[in-house]
Amino acid sequence: MSSTSKQRIIVIGNGMVGHQFIESLLASEQADQFSITTFSEEPRPAYDRVHLSEYFANRSADPLAMATEAQYLESGVEILLGDKVVSIDRQQRQVSSANGKTLSYDKLVLATGSYPFVPPIEGNDRKDCFVYRTIEDLEAITASAEAGAKVGTVIGGGLLGLEAAKALTDLGMEAHVVEFAPRLMAVQLDDGGGALLKQKIEDLGVGVHLSKATSAIVDGERCQHRMSFADGESLETDMVVFSAGIRPQDELARSSDLEIGERGGIVINNQCQTSDPDIYAIGECALWNQRIFGLVAPGYQMAKVAVSHIIGGDATFTGADMSTKLKLMGVDVASIGDAQGLTPGARIYNWFDEPDQVYKKIVVSEDKRHLLGAVLVGDAEEYGTLLQYMLNDIALPEYPESLILPNRGDDGQTGLGVGALPETAQICSCHDVSKGDIRAAIDGGCCSVGDVKGETKAGTGCGGCAQLLTSLVNHELEERGVSVNRDLCEHFPYTRQELYHLVRVGRIETFAELIDQHGQGHGCEICKPAVANILASCWNDYVLKRDHIGLQDTNDIYLGNMQKDGTYSIVPRIAGGEITPEKLIVIGEVAKQYGLYTKITGGQRIDLFGAQLHELPDIWRVLVDAGFETGHAYGKSVRTVKSCVGSSWCRFGVDDSVGLAIEIEDRYKGLRAPHKLKFAVSGCTRECAEAQSKDIGVIATENGWNLYVCGNGGMKPRHADLFATDLDHDTLIKTIDRILMFYIRTADRLQRTSVWMENLEGGLDYLRDVILEDSLGLAEDLEAEMALNIENYQCEWATTLDDEQKLKRFSHFINNDETDSNLVFVEERQQRRPASDEERSQLIAKAS
């Protein structure tokens, strides 16, 4: 078909939704009947605005790009960047742009999106006041931080506001969130979920100020600005980022006399047509049934409906589910349907796991047969299952609460299996992909999650369906007798073991390098900590370096274990359990000064509980000055080497178990592994150190040392296997070196040595062949890798104390070091512990 006979389609706006429209039209069988032109006000083609904050990881827009000019050109699409359409002549069917272009159209698509709402506050246009919408906005925020801004405040505690707050912390700033409503994410969460999210965000060092109406922004005394609130309080800040909601970008439609909603938005019908049948509106600029949809998934649906109508199809847009799942500053948050329980007769089930900081709620119909909504904070694993229950109106089990209560022991899975989902179940809401679509893709030859994504686009939008999609694809492949792909995740087409080798062989030292060379996308909560662990195992680099810190879990970020009340525990290394009176006194003085609960651990160390985040550096400075090092109690790493007193004091001891335990602990301290590692050394076969229940156990005999491997205690105890007998000292150390590095090389993510052994083909005999007989020719490499680890050891707390920038993270309250007034303790056996709920309410009532 010649170009002159083609229908002329103009798409105004090249954001995610405009891009989706073009892709859908190009994918249609009638694609050759259209010539497409798209305008973009921004200087680049469409990019992934859902993951906008990931810009800070690379300081580059390229990883977010959804298309390039060249790709559009290859597809026959004309793209006009940095040009804005300023008028529409509906009579002549022409548009005119700011750059002087005048083009004719047969069908016009408005995908102009929305703009950030900036409240009419005095001073909202002062220097260093920004919005959070485009790459250019992020560049401006970055420039301000680099120019010296120390404190940043986000106005708005919604999804994007919390993302913006995280960006400020990633830039090394003190961050605050100011929210008008009494809870964060007021639309998506209830009071319980909002309260827990607030606590978690504050635990990460972000100040949260709720029920605050900003009345003015004026000159500050300590910072550039002072934000004055309606209640008379104020907050000083160097930067303000507005994230107080969006407004539909309908200016062009207004000036073209298209119908506009009372509160804004371009009115559309079920075919996404505006009041002019040749003009469509899709995405956040469109108003359907008095509703604006602020998520990308409904915009994608509108784009497909508009394409369908233009090519003669009968698809309609009849609203969209606004459920969402995301990770905010490392915190899992999900909201489904009627999260507030506003449906008449709705019944609610709540579950709050205070120790693990998890809140879950489901809202069910009055007869308890159907799910109406849900809120998940701290753990959103059930999101996919719950969403399917609601979307498909699937009958709930007899006890609906089983859907959010945790499985215990060997209890069966209480959730809905993917096999039970109907064919029509929507798996990916962004691209409207059903279970039937995925089954068809697999029947058509797709053999992996990646194949299915490429074929259906499922999981390529917001990513909220990734886990459900993976479960479904694996289930369907296994049903067909196909071996299932066990790649680490969608971002790396490799197992953990393969990634380890790629890192080691390629001498890759950062996540960015690894994903650039061997992966795709931006990473996820599965691959990031796994890669962090691999990098640490290979290079033993400082975990809080800028390149690594974004990969770490909370405990690693703060170099301490967070406890049930939000305080942290402190575990100095006490190698072999041996400690001098002077050091004992130091620990006692620290515990006394800070009121810390003190306990001897099962691994012969001293655990100090109850330290607030801002106290950690001061406490550790005292301990480091006294010669202590971090015990790595927070990491997947070597923890303890327990020992008896051995031949030094015991009349039965045949060798120096304490000396060997100290040597081993000093040798392997700081070694990161797929899971935590515990050792023990007994001075004789009476086994007082319980070495046969450890990952590595050593027992002295009259002829040398017996070595036991791959035991553990915990929920599923496993007795260690006797690996070698009567070893001399040097052979023992060399053997342990090889075993540990072989485990680190080959174990799966979060796999203990006991499970690793049980899954090792050939079992103990195979391991002996590899380690003792060098059957794979790896012995020299394994020893060299261990030597590198030992060479690079550092006490992470000592390194942190020498870095003023890193110390800024250890602040519970941004502006001061005051004690957290929400902490309530009671005294028990002459020490304090966190108050129970009942004790807490009584004490607070008494105080008031």
Short mmCIF file of C-alpha atoms in Angstrom, two decimals, residues 73 271 275 410 534 560 638 838:
data_model
loop_
_atom_site.label_atom_id
_atom_site.label_comp_id
_atom_site.label_asym_id
_atom_site.label_seq_id
_atom_site.Cartn_x
_atom_site.Cartn_y
_atom_site.Cartn_z
CA LEU A 73 12.50 4.61 12.17
CA GLN A 271 -14.04 2.86 22.80
CA SER A 275 -16.41 13.99 21.97
CA ASP A 410 4.93 -29.29 57.11
CA ILE A 534 28.25 -13.64 45.50
CA GLY A 560 23.15 -5.20 63.14
CA VAL A 638 30.74 -17.10 59.34
CA GLU A 838 -0.58 -5.54 77.53
#
